[in-house]
Amino acid sequence: MVFYFTGTGNSLYIAKQIEKEPVSIPQVMRQEHLEYRADAIGIVAPVYGHEVPAMVRDFLKRAVFHTDYFYMILTYGNRHG
């Protein structure tokens, strides 16, 4: 299971390389219940000003993940900040 947040499409491109149908973080943030179970759960998002976007931080705070393997991939253009 891969969740993504993208501004320009770069993070979506990466997420699709990992998972055929990644899940949009802005879409699931509309739901009241955010609990996920999978063998592996990943987050793909861009770096904004040396941080992950606020919506991604909110998602990580609200969601409950049941997994043995949790990972995060951060994307950026020519400078990470």
PDB file of C-alpha atoms in Angstrom:
ATOM      1  CA  MET A   1       0.000   0.000   0.000  1.00  0.00           C
ATOM      2  CA  VAL A   2       1.435   3.350  -1.069  1.00  0.00           C
ATOM      3  CA  PHE A   3       0.031   6.775  -0.218  1.00  0.00           C
ATOM      4  CA  TYR A   4       1.140   9.874  -2.100  1.00  0.00           C
ATOM      5  CA  PHE A   5       0.931  13.653  -2.064  1.00  0.00           C
ATOM      6  CA  THR A   6       1.990  15.513  -5.178  1.00  0.00           C
ATOM      7  CA  GLY A   7       2.081  19.087  -6.354  1.00  0.00           C
ATOM      8  CA  THR A   8       3.627  18.795  -9.798  1.00  0.00           C
ATOM      9  CA  GLY A   9       3.124  15.089 -10.441  1.00  0.00           C
ATOM     10  CA  ASN A  10       6.662  13.955  -9.616  1.00  0.00           C
ATOM     11  CA  SER A  11       5.677  12.141  -6.415  1.00  0.00           C
ATOM     12  CA  LEU A  12       2.727  10.493  -8.171  1.00  0.00           C
ATOM     13  CA  TYR A  13       5.104   9.253 -10.867  1.00  0.00           C
ATOM     14  CA  ILE A  14       7.358   7.674  -8.227  1.00  0.00           C
ATOM     15  CA  ALA A  15       4.385   6.199  -6.326  1.00  0.00           C
ATOM     16  CA  LYS A  16       3.152   4.530  -9.532  1.00  0.00           C
ATOM     17  CA  GLN A  17       6.570   2.925 -10.004  1.00  0.00           C
ATOM     18  CA  ILE A  18       6.066   1.173  -6.646  1.00  0.00           C
ATOM     19  CA  GLU A  19       2.306   0.492  -6.634  1.00  0.00           C
ATOM     20  CA  LYS A  20      -0.057   0.198  -9.591  1.00  0.00           C
ATOM     21  CA  GLU A  21      -2.828   2.140  -7.825  1.00  0.00           C
ATOM     22  CA  PRO A  22      -1.369   4.410  -5.125  1.00  0.00           C
ATOM     23  CA  VAL A  23      -3.740   6.199  -2.745  1.00  0.00           C
ATOM     24  CA  SER A  24      -4.051   9.996  -2.776  1.00  0.00           C
ATOM     25  CA  ILE A  25      -3.518  11.540   0.660  1.00  0.00           C
ATOM     26  CA  PRO A  26      -5.780  14.567  -0.088  1.00  0.00           C
ATOM     27  CA  GLN A  27      -8.580  12.159  -1.045  1.00  0.00           C
ATOM     28  CA  VAL A  28      -8.367  10.005   2.094  1.00  0.00           C
ATOM     29  CA  MET A  29      -8.043  13.040   4.384  1.00  0.00           C
ATOM     30  CA  ARG A  30     -11.760  13.642   3.742  1.00  0.00           C
ATOM     31  CA  GLN A  31     -12.576  10.384   5.523  1.00  0.00           C
ATOM     32  CA  GLU A  32     -13.252  10.260   9.220  1.00  0.00           C
ATOM     33  CA  HIS A  33     -11.654   6.866   9.890  1.00  0.00           C
ATOM     34  CA  LEU A  34      -8.005   6.520   8.787  1.00  0.00           C
ATOM     35  CA  GLU A  35      -6.767   3.055   9.730  1.00  0.00           C
ATOM     36  CA  TYR A  36      -4.739   0.897   7.364  1.00  0.00           C
ATOM     37  CA  ARG A  37      -3.332  -2.617   7.481  1.00  0.00           C
ATOM     38  CA  ALA A  38      -0.834  -4.077   4.997  1.00  0.00           C
ATOM     39  CA  ASP A  39       2.440  -5.997   4.894  1.00  0.00           C
ATOM     40  CA  ALA A  40       4.191  -2.789   3.804  1.00  0.00           C
ATOM     41  CA  ILE A  41       2.940   0.800   3.831  1.00  0.00           C
ATOM     42  CA  GLY A  42       4.752   3.660   2.157  1.00  0.00           C
ATOM     43  CA  ILE A  43       4.379   7.408   1.799  1.00  0.00           C
ATOM     44  CA  VAL A  44       5.682   9.328  -1.230  1.00  0.00           C
ATOM     45  CA  ALA A  45       5.748  13.120  -0.986  1.00  0.00           C
ATOM     46  CA  PRO A  46       7.784  16.149  -2.027  1.00  0.00           C
ATOM     47  CA  VAL A  47      10.022  18.190   0.234  1.00  0.00           C
ATOM     48  CA  TYR A  48       8.666  21.706   0.794  1.00  0.00           C
ATOM     49  CA  GLY A  49      11.078  24.067   2.541  1.00  0.00           C
ATOM     50  CA  HIS A  50      13.111  21.252   4.140  1.00  0.00           C
ATOM     51  CA  GLU A  51       9.910  19.577   5.438  1.00  0.00           C
ATOM     52  CA  VAL A  52       7.108  17.343   4.290  1.00  0.00           C
ATOM     53  CA  PRO A  53       3.920  19.218   3.301  1.00  0.00           C
ATOM     54  CA  ALA A  54       1.521  20.112   6.124  1.00  0.00           C
ATOM     55  CA  MET A  55      -1.166  17.771   4.780  1.00  0.00           C
ATOM     56  CA  VAL A  56       1.246  14.841   4.902  1.00  0.00           C
ATOM     57  CA  ARG A  57       2.162  15.682   8.508  1.00  0.00           C
ATOM     58  CA  ASP A  58      -1.546  15.857   9.379  1.00  0.00           C
ATOM     59  CA  PHE A  59      -2.143  12.515   7.665  1.00  0.00           C
ATOM     60  CA  LEU A  60       0.678  10.891   9.628  1.00  0.00           C
ATOM     61  CA  LYS A  61      -0.750  12.264  12.887  1.00  0.00           C
ATOM     62  CA  ARG A  62      -4.347  11.185  12.197  1.00  0.00           C
ATOM     63  CA  ALA A  63      -3.827   7.802  10.546  1.00  0.00           C
ATOM     64  CA  VAL A  64      -3.185   4.506  12.285  1.00  0.00           C
ATOM     65  CA  PHE A  65      -0.913   2.089  10.424  1.00  0.00           C
ATOM     66  CA  HIS A  66      -0.708  -1.631  11.140  1.00  0.00           C
ATOM     67  CA  THR A  67       2.342  -2.905   9.300  1.00  0.00           C
ATOM     68  CA  ASP A  68       5.681  -4.572   9.840  1.00  0.00           C
ATOM     69  CA  TYR A  69       7.362  -2.324   7.264  1.00  0.00           C
ATOM     70  CA  PHE A  70       6.713   1.430   7.045  1.00  0.00           C
ATOM     71  CA  TYR A  71       8.746   3.648   4.733  1.00  0.00           C
ATOM     72  CA  MET A  72       8.777   7.144   3.270  1.00  0.00           C
ATOM     73  CA  ILE A  73      10.199   8.405  -0.013  1.00  0.00           C
ATOM     74  CA  LEU A  74      10.717  12.153  -0.364  1.00  0.00           C
ATOM     75  CA  THR A  75      11.176  13.793  -3.751  1.00  0.00           C
ATOM     76  CA  TYR A  76      12.655  17.168  -4.719  1.00  0.00           C
ATOM     77  CA  GLY A  77      13.801  19.094  -7.787  1.00  0.00           C
ATOM     78  CA  ASN A  78      17.354  20.346  -8.053  1.00  0.00           C
ATOM     79  CA  ARG A  79      17.513  21.485  -4.399  1.00  0.00           C
ATOM     80  CA  HIS A  80      15.969  19.718  -1.420  1.00  0.00           C
ATOM     81  CA  GLY A  81      14.996  22.968   0.317  1.00  0.00           C
TER      82      GLY A  81
END
